[in-house]
Amino acid sequence: RKEVEQDPGPFNVPEGATVAFNCTYSNSASQSFFWYRQDCRKEPKLLMSVYSSGNEDGRFTAQLNRASQYISLLIRDSKLSDSATYLCVVNSDRGSTLGRLYFGRGTQLTVWP
Amino acid sequence: EAQVTQNPRYLITVTGKKLTVTCSQNMNHEYMSWYRQDPGLGLRQIYYSMNVEVTDKGDVPEGYKVSRKEKRNFPLILESPSPNQTSLYFCASSYRGISETQYFGPGTRLLVL
């Protein structure tokens, strides 16, 4: 089983739509969770960290459910510039896997006018 | 400007010809890592380094070597490249580890014939 699983999409939504991405992780010892954004074959860039209590940054909301080992990203009022691939990232900082980061395969989003 | 640089950005080589991809960061980061990205597989960690002279294997270390003699540099060495190492490679760094923002280099596209 992969460490991090994401629905690859693609998601095609009109401007102004609300879209949600989900991600599950397999290691219950994982401590840190992130969403990164990657534009076509460019380097990934941090979108936001995901905190246990959930957090919001403008139109973006991230949620963490430790019991279900599930992370979500909600984008409200989608913009054309939100078109990208969104990567779910989970760390493993205990035992033999200290120092490793695990990336999901990414969810592709296209926002159309 | 704070950044992670990689060289070369593009490389075509032949099977068995040793090559080195350099990675350098100017942010005094302790943690550095290498990833490869392949279609359908996402980003996979090759090696990482927690600090100078401290390196460890990621998920796909076979066929690669690294060294961390200086804090700012973390070269990736392919002693005998093979076609299955054709990929997009990213170097990344963070201040202290995997619980923090990873800053990625622009990527190196490698084709092994």
mmCIF file with all atom_site columns, C-alpha atoms in Angstrom, chain B residues 9-105:
data_model
loop_
_atom_site.group_PDB
_atom_site.id
_atom_site.type_symbol
_atom_site.label_atom_id
_atom_site.label_alt_id
_atom_site.label_comp_id
_atom_site.label_asym_id
_atom_site.label_entity_id
_atom_site.label_seq_id
_atom_site.pdbx_PDB_ins_code
_atom_site.Cartn_x
_atom_site.Cartn_y
_atom_site.Cartn_z
_atom_site.occupancy
_atom_site.B_iso_or_equiv
_atom_site.pdbx_formal_charge
_atom_site.auth_seq_id
_atom_site.auth_comp_id
_atom_site.auth_asym_id
_atom_site.auth_atom_id
_atom_site.pdbx_PDB_model_num
ATOM 1  C CA . ARG B 1 9   ? 18.919 21.744 -16.043 1.00 0.00 ? 9   ARG B CA 1
ATOM 2  C CA . TYR B 1 10  ? 18.850 19.380 -18.993 1.00 0.00 ? 10  TYR B CA 1
ATOM 3  C CA . LEU B 1 11  ? 21.120 16.442 -19.729 1.00 0.00 ? 11  LEU B CA 1
ATOM 4  C CA . ILE B 1 12  ? 21.207 13.727 -22.364 1.00 0.00 ? 12  ILE B CA 1
ATOM 5  C CA . THR B 1 13  ? 23.728 10.989 -21.741 1.00 0.00 ? 13  THR B CA 1
ATOM 6  C CA . VAL B 1 14  ? 24.421 7.364  -22.592 1.00 0.00 ? 14  VAL B CA 1
ATOM 7  C CA . THR B 1 15  ? 24.201 4.247  -20.492 1.00 0.00 ? 15  THR B CA 1
ATOM 8  C CA . GLY B 1 16  ? 27.156 3.769  -18.177 1.00 0.00 ? 16  GLY B CA 1
ATOM 9  C CA . LYS B 1 17  ? 28.649 7.248  -18.391 1.00 0.00 ? 17  LYS B CA 1
ATOM 10 C CA . LYS B 1 18  ? 29.036 8.609  -14.875 1.00 0.00 ? 18  LYS B CA 1
ATOM 11 C CA . LEU B 1 19  ? 27.361 11.917 -14.180 1.00 0.00 ? 19  LEU B CA 1
ATOM 12 C CA . THR B 1 20  ? 26.814 14.328 -11.327 1.00 0.00 ? 20  THR B CA 1
ATOM 13 C CA . VAL B 1 21  ? 23.898 16.672 -10.813 1.00 0.00 ? 21  VAL B CA 1
ATOM 14 C CA . THR B 1 22  ? 24.788 19.500 -8.479  1.00 0.00 ? 22  THR B CA 1
ATOM 15 C CA . CYS B 1 23  ? 22.479 21.099 -5.931  1.00 0.00 ? 23  CYS B CA 1
ATOM 16 C CA . SER B 1 24  ? 23.278 24.186 -3.920  1.00 0.00 ? 24  SER B CA 1
ATOM 17 C CA . GLN B 1 25  ? 21.265 26.289 -1.478  1.00 0.00 ? 25  GLN B CA 1
ATOM 18 C CA . ASN B 1 26  ? 22.112 29.690 -0.015  1.00 0.00 ? 26  ASN B CA 1
ATOM 19 C CA . MET B 1 27  ? 19.697 29.631 2.932   1.00 0.00 ? 27  MET B CA 1
ATOM 20 C CA . ASN B 1 28  ? 21.927 27.847 5.482   1.00 0.00 ? 28  ASN B CA 1
ATOM 21 C CA . HIS B 1 29  ? 19.492 24.949 5.521   1.00 0.00 ? 29  HIS B CA 1
ATOM 22 C CA . GLU B 1 30  ? 20.416 21.775 7.362   1.00 0.00 ? 30  GLU B CA 1
ATOM 23 C CA . TYR B 1 31  ? 18.092 19.357 5.562   1.00 0.00 ? 31  TYR B CA 1
ATOM 24 C CA . MET B 1 32  ? 18.514 18.557 1.880   1.00 0.00 ? 32  MET B CA 1
ATOM 25 C CA . SER B 1 33  ? 17.022 15.847 -0.273  1.00 0.00 ? 33  SER B CA 1
ATOM 26 C CA . TRP B 1 34  ? 16.739 14.502 -3.792  1.00 0.00 ? 34  TRP B CA 1
ATOM 27 C CA . TYR B 1 35  ? 13.578 13.336 -5.545  1.00 0.00 ? 35  TYR B CA 1
ATOM 28 C CA . ARG B 1 36  ? 12.727 11.891 -8.873  1.00 0.00 ? 36  ARG B CA 1
ATOM 29 C CA . GLN B 1 37  ? 9.397  12.468 -10.557 1.00 0.00 ? 37  GLN B CA 1
ATOM 30 C CA . ASP B 1 38  ? 7.969  10.066 -13.092 1.00 0.00 ? 38  ASP B CA 1
ATOM 31 C CA . PRO B 1 39  ? 4.548  10.126 -14.779 1.00 0.00 ? 39  PRO B CA 1
ATOM 32 C CA . GLY B 1 40  ? 1.982  8.250  -12.739 1.00 0.00 ? 40  GLY B CA 1
ATOM 33 C CA . LEU B 1 41  ? 4.372  7.709  -9.852  1.00 0.00 ? 41  LEU B CA 1
ATOM 34 C CA . GLY B 1 42  ? 4.684  11.158 -8.376  1.00 0.00 ? 42  GLY B CA 1
ATOM 35 C CA . LEU B 1 43  ? 7.695  12.397 -6.448  1.00 0.00 ? 43  LEU B CA 1
ATOM 36 C CA . ARG B 1 44  ? 9.803  9.735  -4.789  1.00 0.00 ? 44  ARG B CA 1
ATOM 37 C CA . GLN B 1 45  ? 12.603 10.471 -2.367  1.00 0.00 ? 45  GLN B CA 1
ATOM 38 C CA . ILE B 1 46  ? 16.022 9.153  -3.401  1.00 0.00 ? 46  ILE B CA 1
ATOM 39 C CA . TYR B 1 47  ? 18.333 10.302 -0.594  1.00 0.00 ? 47  TYR B CA 1
ATOM 40 C CA . TYR B 1 48  ? 18.250 12.882 2.104   1.00 0.00 ? 48  TYR B CA 1
ATOM 41 C CA . SER B 1 49  ? 20.708 14.553 4.428   1.00 0.00 ? 49  SER B CA 1
ATOM 42 C CA . MET B 1 50  ? 19.970 15.837 7.906   1.00 0.00 ? 50  MET B CA 1
ATOM 43 C CA . ASN B 1 51  ? 23.273 17.759 8.062   1.00 0.00 ? 51  ASN B CA 1
ATOM 44 C CA . VAL B 1 52  ? 26.881 17.732 6.916   1.00 0.00 ? 52  VAL B CA 1
ATOM 45 C CA . GLU B 1 53  ? 28.195 14.160 6.656   1.00 0.00 ? 53  GLU B CA 1
ATOM 46 C CA . VAL B 1 54  ? 24.764 12.735 7.600   1.00 0.00 ? 54  VAL B CA 1
ATOM 47 C CA . THR B 1 55  ? 22.914 11.085 4.742   1.00 0.00 ? 55  THR B CA 1
ATOM 48 C CA . ASP B 1 56  ? 20.358 8.311  4.470   1.00 0.00 ? 56  ASP B CA 1
ATOM 49 C CA . LYS B 1 57  ? 18.386 6.422  1.883   1.00 0.00 ? 57  LYS B CA 1
ATOM 50 C CA . GLY B 1 58  ? 14.938 7.370  0.784   1.00 0.00 ? 58  GLY B CA 1
ATOM 51 C CA . ASP B 1 59  ? 12.537 5.132  -1.081  1.00 0.00 ? 59  ASP B CA 1
ATOM 52 C CA . VAL B 1 60  ? 14.454 4.642  -4.330  1.00 0.00 ? 60  VAL B CA 1
ATOM 53 C CA . PRO B 1 61  ? 18.213 4.888  -3.634  1.00 0.00 ? 61  PRO B CA 1
ATOM 54 C CA . GLU B 1 62  ? 19.384 2.112  -5.978  1.00 0.00 ? 62  GLU B CA 1
ATOM 55 C CA . GLY B 1 63  ? 21.777 3.371  -8.610  1.00 0.00 ? 63  GLY B CA 1
ATOM 56 C CA . TYR B 1 64  ? 22.439 6.704  -6.897  1.00 0.00 ? 64  TYR B CA 1
ATOM 57 C CA . LYS B 1 65  ? 25.025 8.106  -4.518  1.00 0.00 ? 65  LYS B CA 1
ATOM 58 C CA . VAL B 1 66  ? 25.161 11.352 -2.600  1.00 0.00 ? 66  VAL B CA 1
ATOM 59 C CA . SER B 1 67  ? 27.586 13.225 -0.426  1.00 0.00 ? 67  SER B CA 1
ATOM 60 C CA . ARG B 1 68  ? 27.263 16.154 1.958   1.00 0.00 ? 68  ARG B CA 1
ATOM 61 C CA . LYS B 1 69  ? 30.691 17.602 2.582   1.00 0.00 ? 69  LYS B CA 1
ATOM 62 C CA . GLU B 1 70  ? 29.473 21.172 2.898   1.00 0.00 ? 70  GLU B CA 1
ATOM 63 C CA . LYS B 1 71  ? 26.211 22.471 4.249   1.00 0.00 ? 71  LYS B CA 1
ATOM 64 C CA . ARG B 1 72  ? 25.224 24.258 1.060   1.00 0.00 ? 72  ARG B CA 1
ATOM 65 C CA . ASN B 1 73  ? 25.909 21.472 -1.468  1.00 0.00 ? 73  ASN B CA 1
ATOM 66 C CA . PHE B 1 74  ? 24.303 18.087 -1.979  1.00 0.00 ? 74  PHE B CA 1
ATOM 67 C CA . PRO B 1 75  ? 25.341 16.514 -5.292  1.00 0.00 ? 75  PRO B CA 1
ATOM 68 C CA . LEU B 1 76  ? 23.578 13.501 -6.773  1.00 0.00 ? 76  LEU B CA 1
ATOM 69 C CA . ILE B 1 77  ? 25.872 11.001 -8.469  1.00 0.00 ? 77  ILE B CA 1
ATOM 70 C CA . LEU B 1 78  ? 24.874 8.371  -10.995 1.00 0.00 ? 78  LEU B CA 1
ATOM 71 C CA . GLU B 1 79  ? 27.889 6.065  -11.249 1.00 0.00 ? 79  GLU B CA 1
ATOM 72 C CA . SER B 1 80  ? 26.539 4.024  -14.163 1.00 0.00 ? 80  SER B CA 1
ATOM 73 C CA . PRO B 1 81  ? 23.310 5.534  -15.469 1.00 0.00 ? 81  PRO B CA 1
ATOM 74 C CA . SER B 1 82  ? 20.718 3.285  -17.054 1.00 0.00 ? 82  SER B CA 1
ATOM 75 C CA . PRO B 1 83  ? 17.641 4.144  -19.157 1.00 0.00 ? 83  PRO B CA 1
ATOM 76 C CA . ASN B 1 84  ? 15.328 3.518  -16.185 1.00 0.00 ? 84  ASN B CA 1
ATOM 77 C CA . GLN B 1 85  ? 16.946 6.531  -14.512 1.00 0.00 ? 85  GLN B CA 1
ATOM 78 C CA . THR B 1 86  ? 15.516 8.804  -17.170 1.00 0.00 ? 86  THR B CA 1
ATOM 79 C CA . SER B 1 87  ? 13.422 11.169 -15.105 1.00 0.00 ? 87  SER B CA 1
ATOM 80 C CA . LEU B 1 88  ? 12.863 14.675 -13.764 1.00 0.00 ? 88  LEU B CA 1
ATOM 81 C CA . TYR B 1 89  ? 15.002 15.247 -10.676 1.00 0.00 ? 89  TYR B CA 1
ATOM 82 C CA . PHE B 1 90  ? 14.382 17.789 -7.945  1.00 0.00 ? 90  PHE B CA 1
ATOM 83 C CA . CYS B 1 91  ? 16.620 18.861 -5.119  1.00 0.00 ? 91  CYS B CA 1
ATOM 84 C CA . ALA B 1 92  ? 14.999 20.402 -2.049  1.00 0.00 ? 92  ALA B CA 1
ATOM 85 C CA . SER B 1 93  ? 16.102 21.944 1.218   1.00 0.00 ? 93  SER B CA 1
ATOM 86 C CA . SER B 1 94  ? 14.582 23.090 4.472   1.00 0.00 ? 94  SER B CA 1
ATOM 87 C CA . TYR B 1 95  ? 15.887 24.808 7.570   1.00 0.00 ? 95  TYR B CA 1
ATOM 88 C CA . ARG B 1 96  ? 15.927 21.833 9.893   1.00 0.00 ? 96  ARG B CA 1
ATOM 89 C CA . GLY B 1 97  ? 13.901 18.945 8.531   1.00 0.00 ? 97  GLY B CA 1
ATOM 90 C CA . ILE B 1 98  ? 10.753 17.406 7.221   1.00 0.00 ? 98  ILE B CA 1
ATOM 91 C CA . SER B 1 99  ? 8.340  19.277 9.441   1.00 0.00 ? 99  SER B CA 1
ATOM 92 C CA . GLU B 1 100 ? 9.089  22.522 7.647   1.00 0.00 ? 100 GLU B CA 1
ATOM 93 C CA . THR B 1 101 ? 8.616  24.055 4.224   1.00 0.00 ? 101 THR B CA 1
ATOM 94 C CA . GLN B 1 102 ? 10.664 22.340 1.548   1.00 0.00 ? 102 GLN B CA 1
ATOM 95 C CA . TYR B 1 103 ? 12.214 24.686 -1.020  1.00 0.00 ? 103 TYR B CA 1
ATOM 96 C CA . PHE B 1 104 ? 12.720 22.992 -4.352  1.00 0.00 ? 104 PHE B CA 1
ATOM 97 C CA . GLY B 1 105 ? 15.210 23.635 -7.085  1.00 0.00 ? 105 GLY B CA 1
#
